[in-house]
């Protein structure tokens, strides 16, 4: 009997955002039950950073409600719970979900938003289920954001 807890799909696939495809052009993407699988966690993080940028800057999904409704479709997620988690993670009031700009051009806000996505998508704090805790740290997220080409070096 295997007593080791099953790792969340996002961790098994090196895809902490549970992306359905690649956003970053340098990626070699494979699919596992419709979800992208990346060679390294850093590659998965870089794709997540790129996706966040595309949603925020190109698609203008600049509130918690707008972003979450596209990123985590209601057909697969409890949108209200997802929105409430992300709003609280960002320090927003529930009343801000549909109106307050996420301000993801600000590096610290984007870094925090990406960290929140990682936590909600994997169901548990990632560092509690894997020894590879460095990929969910602030510096690792920041490195992936910088490599994505959308945020400058701090």
PDB file of C-alpha atoms in Angstrom:
ATOM      1  CA  UNK A   1       0.000   0.000   0.000  1.00  0.00           C
ATOM      2  CA  UNK A   2       1.357   3.420  -0.995  1.00  0.00           C
ATOM      3  CA  UNK A   3       1.015   5.785   1.976  1.00  0.00           C
ATOM      4  CA  UNK A   4       2.611   8.726   0.151  1.00  0.00           C
ATOM      5  CA  UNK A   5      -0.038  11.392  -0.473  1.00  0.00           C
ATOM      6  CA  UNK A   6      -0.876  11.881  -4.146  1.00  0.00           C
ATOM      7  CA  UNK A   7       0.575  15.162  -5.308  1.00  0.00           C
ATOM      8  CA  UNK A   8      -1.810  17.665  -6.906  1.00  0.00           C
ATOM      9  CA  UNK A   9      -1.941  17.554 -10.714  1.00  0.00           C
ATOM     10  CA  UNK A  10      -0.313  20.998 -11.008  1.00  0.00           C
ATOM     11  CA  UNK A  11       2.721  19.792  -9.107  1.00  0.00           C
ATOM     12  CA  UNK A  12       2.928  16.435 -10.909  1.00  0.00           C
ATOM     13  CA  UNK A  13       2.769  18.246 -14.274  1.00  0.00           C
ATOM     14  CA  UNK A  14       5.192  21.077 -13.341  1.00  0.00           C
ATOM     15  CA  UNK A  15       2.189  23.292 -14.078  1.00  0.00           C
ATOM     16  CA  UNK A  16       1.329  25.135 -10.843  1.00  0.00           C
ATOM     17  CA  UNK A  17      -1.403  27.176 -12.559  1.00  0.00           C
ATOM     18  CA  UNK A  18      -3.093  24.129 -14.129  1.00  0.00           C
ATOM     19  CA  UNK A  19      -2.846  25.746 -17.556  1.00  0.00           C
ATOM     20  CA  UNK A  20      -4.491  24.042 -20.521  1.00  0.00           C
ATOM     21  CA  UNK A  21      -1.695  25.075 -22.917  1.00  0.00           C
ATOM     22  CA  UNK A  22       1.527  27.035 -23.173  1.00  0.00           C
ATOM     23  CA  UNK A  23       1.656  30.821 -23.218  1.00  0.00           C
ATOM     24  CA  UNK A  24       5.431  31.145 -23.378  1.00  0.00           C
ATOM     25  CA  UNK A  25       6.924  30.465 -26.802  1.00  0.00           C
ATOM     26  CA  UNK A  26      10.036  28.671 -25.513  1.00  0.00           C
ATOM     27  CA  UNK A  27       7.956  25.817 -24.048  1.00  0.00           C
ATOM     28  CA  UNK A  28       7.577  22.297 -25.291  1.00  0.00           C
ATOM     29  CA  UNK A  29       4.103  21.437 -24.106  1.00  0.00           C
ATOM     30  CA  UNK A  30       2.575  18.018 -23.693  1.00  0.00           C
ATOM     31  CA  UNK A  31      -0.976  17.467 -22.509  1.00  0.00           C
ATOM     32  CA  UNK A  32      -2.097  15.225 -19.653  1.00  0.00           C
ATOM     33  CA  UNK A  33      -5.889  14.942 -19.546  1.00  0.00           C
ATOM     34  CA  UNK A  34      -6.125  18.356 -21.189  1.00  0.00           C
ATOM     35  CA  UNK A  35      -3.630  20.091 -18.881  1.00  0.00           C
ATOM     36  CA  UNK A  36      -0.176  21.199 -19.986  1.00  0.00           C
ATOM     37  CA  UNK A  37       2.843  19.314 -18.690  1.00  0.00           C
ATOM     38  CA  UNK A  38       6.157  21.161 -18.572  1.00  0.00           C
ATOM     39  CA  UNK A  39       9.700  19.836 -18.258  1.00  0.00           C
ATOM     40  CA  UNK A  40      10.491  21.921 -15.177  1.00  0.00           C
ATOM     41  CA  UNK A  41       8.564  23.813 -12.540  1.00  0.00           C
ATOM     42  CA  UNK A  42      10.331  26.997 -13.630  1.00  0.00           C
ATOM     43  CA  UNK A  43       8.965  26.518 -17.147  1.00  0.00           C
ATOM     44  CA  UNK A  44       5.480  26.014 -15.704  1.00  0.00           C
ATOM     45  CA  UNK A  45       5.825  29.158 -13.581  1.00  0.00           C
ATOM     46  CA  UNK A  46       7.051  31.172 -16.564  1.00  0.00           C
ATOM     47  CA  UNK A  47       4.022  30.049 -18.555  1.00  0.00           C
ATOM     48  CA  UNK A  48       1.745  31.010 -15.680  1.00  0.00           C
ATOM     49  CA  UNK A  49       3.360  34.460 -15.520  1.00  0.00           C
ATOM     50  CA  UNK A  50       2.902  34.868 -19.273  1.00  0.00           C
ATOM     51  CA  UNK A  51      -0.746  33.816 -19.028  1.00  0.00           C
ATOM     52  CA  UNK A  52      -1.387  36.290 -16.203  1.00  0.00           C
ATOM     53  CA  UNK A  53       0.145  39.063 -18.306  1.00  0.00           C
ATOM     54  CA  UNK A  54      -1.960  38.146 -21.341  1.00  0.00           C
ATOM     55  CA  UNK A  55      -5.171  38.046 -19.317  1.00  0.00           C
ATOM     56  CA  UNK A  56      -4.441  41.346 -17.589  1.00  0.00           C
ATOM     57  CA  UNK A  57      -2.803  43.413 -20.316  1.00  0.00           C
ATOM     58  CA  UNK A  58      -4.143  42.034 -23.589  1.00  0.00           C
ATOM     59  CA  UNK A  59      -7.613  40.816 -22.577  1.00  0.00           C
ATOM     60  CA  UNK A  60      -8.098  43.628 -20.028  1.00  0.00           C
ATOM     61  CA  UNK A  61      -9.302  41.232 -17.323  1.00  0.00           C
ATOM     62  CA  UNK A  62      -8.336  43.635 -14.573  1.00  0.00           C
ATOM     63  CA  UNK A  63     -10.649  42.766 -11.670  1.00  0.00           C
ATOM     64  CA  UNK A  64     -10.828  39.629  -9.564  1.00  0.00           C
ATOM     65  CA  UNK A  65     -14.227  38.737 -11.063  1.00  0.00           C
ATOM     66  CA  UNK A  66     -13.222  39.324 -14.684  1.00  0.00           C
ATOM     67  CA  UNK A  67      -9.924  37.458 -14.380  1.00  0.00           C
ATOM     68  CA  UNK A  68     -11.269  34.484 -12.432  1.00  0.00           C
ATOM     69  CA  UNK A  69     -14.330  33.980 -14.650  1.00  0.00           C
ATOM     70  CA  UNK A  70     -12.019  33.483 -17.648  1.00  0.00           C
ATOM     71  CA  UNK A  71      -9.142  31.714 -15.889  1.00  0.00           C
ATOM     72  CA  UNK A  72     -11.228  29.291 -13.813  1.00  0.00           C
ATOM     73  CA  UNK A  73     -14.436  28.641 -15.754  1.00  0.00           C
ATOM     74  CA  UNK A  74     -17.618  27.928 -13.827  1.00  0.00           C
ATOM     75  CA  UNK A  75     -17.929  24.573 -15.593  1.00  0.00           C
ATOM     76  CA  UNK A  76     -14.911  23.393 -13.571  1.00  0.00           C
ATOM     77  CA  UNK A  77     -14.769  25.644 -10.506  1.00  0.00           C
ATOM     78  CA  UNK A  78     -16.808  27.221  -7.739  1.00  0.00           C
ATOM     79  CA  UNK A  79     -16.336  30.798  -8.964  1.00  0.00           C
ATOM     80  CA  UNK A  80     -17.564  32.489  -5.801  1.00  0.00           C
ATOM     81  CA  UNK A  81     -15.114  30.527  -3.636  1.00  0.00           C
ATOM     82  CA  UNK A  82     -12.282  31.139  -6.110  1.00  0.00           C
ATOM     83  CA  UNK A  83     -13.057  34.879  -6.270  1.00  0.00           C
ATOM     84  CA  UNK A  84     -13.345  35.190  -2.503  1.00  0.00           C
ATOM     85  CA  UNK A  85     -10.054  33.367  -1.958  1.00  0.00           C
ATOM     86  CA  UNK A  86      -8.189  35.493  -4.494  1.00  0.00           C
ATOM     87  CA  UNK A  87      -9.723  38.733  -3.191  1.00  0.00           C
ATOM     88  CA  UNK A  88      -8.726  37.874   0.379  1.00  0.00           C
ATOM     89  CA  UNK A  89      -5.270  36.780  -0.815  1.00  0.00           C
ATOM     90  CA  UNK A  90      -4.800  40.203  -2.420  1.00  0.00           C
ATOM     91  CA  UNK A  91      -6.133  42.014   0.660  1.00  0.00           C
ATOM     92  CA  UNK A  92      -9.327  43.154  -1.070  1.00  0.00           C
ATOM     93  CA  UNK A  93     -12.782  43.374   0.475  1.00  0.00           C
ATOM     94  CA  UNK A  94     -15.495  41.132  -0.975  1.00  0.00           C
ATOM     95  CA  UNK A  95     -17.168  44.261  -2.336  1.00  0.00           C
ATOM     96  CA  UNK A  96     -14.037  44.957  -4.432  1.00  0.00           C
ATOM     97  CA  UNK A  97     -14.239  41.718  -6.467  1.00  0.00           C
ATOM     98  CA  UNK A  98     -15.916  43.286  -9.488  1.00  0.00           C
ATOM     99  CA  UNK A  99     -14.574  46.814  -9.323  1.00  0.00           C
ATOM    100  CA  UNK A 100     -11.036  47.142  -7.935  1.00  0.00           C
ATOM    101  CA  UNK A 101      -8.208  46.984 -10.470  1.00  0.00           C
ATOM    102  CA  UNK A 102      -5.671  44.281  -9.680  1.00  0.00           C
ATOM    103  CA  UNK A 103      -2.851  46.603 -10.784  1.00  0.00           C
ATOM    104  CA  UNK A 104      -0.768  43.684 -12.079  1.00  0.00           C
ATOM    105  CA  UNK A 105       1.622  46.044 -13.847  1.00  0.00           C
ATOM    106  CA  UNK A 106       3.012  46.499 -10.332  1.00  0.00           C
ATOM    107  CA  UNK A 107       5.457  43.623  -9.891  1.00  0.00           C
ATOM    108  CA  UNK A 108       4.647  42.929  -6.230  1.00  0.00           C
ATOM    109  CA  UNK A 109       0.912  42.695  -7.003  1.00  0.00           C
ATOM    110  CA  UNK A 110       1.513  40.329  -9.913  1.00  0.00           C
ATOM    111  CA  UNK A 111       3.852  38.209  -7.797  1.00  0.00           C
ATOM    112  CA  UNK A 112       1.203  37.972  -5.072  1.00  0.00           C
ATOM    113  CA  UNK A 113      -1.572  37.180  -7.596  1.00  0.00           C
ATOM    114  CA  UNK A 114       0.489  34.361  -9.133  1.00  0.00           C
ATOM    115  CA  UNK A 115       1.195  32.980  -5.656  1.00  0.00           C
ATOM    116  CA  UNK A 116      -2.533  32.956  -4.930  1.00  0.00           C
ATOM    117  CA  UNK A 117      -3.293  31.096  -8.156  1.00  0.00           C
ATOM    118  CA  UNK A 118      -0.678  28.480  -7.260  1.00  0.00           C
ATOM    119  CA  UNK A 119      -2.209  27.946  -3.845  1.00  0.00           C
ATOM    120  CA  UNK A 120      -5.836  27.692  -4.930  1.00  0.00           C
ATOM    121  CA  UNK A 121      -5.103  25.584  -8.014  1.00  0.00           C
ATOM    122  CA  UNK A 122      -3.155  23.014  -5.996  1.00  0.00           C
ATOM    123  CA  UNK A 123      -5.579  22.874  -3.089  1.00  0.00           C
ATOM    124  CA  UNK A 124      -2.906  23.077  -0.402  1.00  0.00           C
ATOM    125  CA  UNK A 125       0.160  25.199   0.208  1.00  0.00           C
ATOM    126  CA  UNK A 126       2.555  23.607  -2.308  1.00  0.00           C
ATOM    127  CA  UNK A 127       5.482  23.503   0.103  1.00  0.00           C
ATOM    128  CA  UNK A 128       3.533  21.112   2.341  1.00  0.00           C
ATOM    129  CA  UNK A 129       3.361  18.358  -0.274  1.00  0.00           C
ATOM    130  CA  UNK A 130       6.714  18.470  -1.992  1.00  0.00           C
ATOM    131  CA  UNK A 131      10.330  19.082  -1.032  1.00  0.00           C
ATOM    132  CA  UNK A 132      10.698  21.395  -4.044  1.00  0.00           C
ATOM    133  CA  UNK A 133       9.461  24.404  -2.110  1.00  0.00           C
ATOM    134  CA  UNK A 134      11.743  26.869  -3.894  1.00  0.00           C
ATOM    135  CA  UNK A 135       9.454  27.096  -6.929  1.00  0.00           C
ATOM    136  CA  UNK A 136       6.587  28.573  -4.930  1.00  0.00           C
ATOM    137  CA  UNK A 137       8.731  31.165  -3.208  1.00  0.00           C
ATOM    138  CA  UNK A 138       8.583  34.844  -4.016  1.00  0.00           C
ATOM    139  CA  UNK A 139      12.045  34.898  -5.642  1.00  0.00           C
ATOM    140  CA  UNK A 140      11.231  31.944  -7.915  1.00  0.00           C
ATOM    141  CA  UNK A 141       7.948  33.521  -9.015  1.00  0.00           C
ATOM    142  CA  UNK A 142       9.748  36.820  -9.642  1.00  0.00           C
ATOM    143  CA  UNK A 143      12.436  35.061 -11.718  1.00  0.00           C
ATOM    144  CA  UNK A 144       9.737  33.422 -13.857  1.00  0.00           C
ATOM    145  CA  UNK A 145       7.942  36.761 -14.281  1.00  0.00           C
ATOM    146  CA  UNK A 146      11.163  38.398 -15.440  1.00  0.00           C
ATOM    147  CA  UNK A 147      11.982  35.551 -17.820  1.00  0.00           C
ATOM    148  CA  UNK A 148       8.508  35.751 -19.369  1.00  0.00           C
ATOM    149  CA  UNK A 149       9.589  39.137 -20.716  1.00  0.00           C
ATOM    150  CA  UNK A 150       6.606  41.063 -19.397  1.00  0.00           C
ATOM    151  CA  UNK A 151       7.959  42.428 -16.137  1.00  0.00           C
ATOM    152  CA  UNK A 152      11.381  43.989 -15.811  1.00  0.00           C
ATOM    153  CA  UNK A 153      14.007  42.979 -13.314  1.00  0.00           C
ATOM    154  CA  UNK A 154      13.299  44.489  -9.883  1.00  0.00           C
TER     155      UNK A 154
END
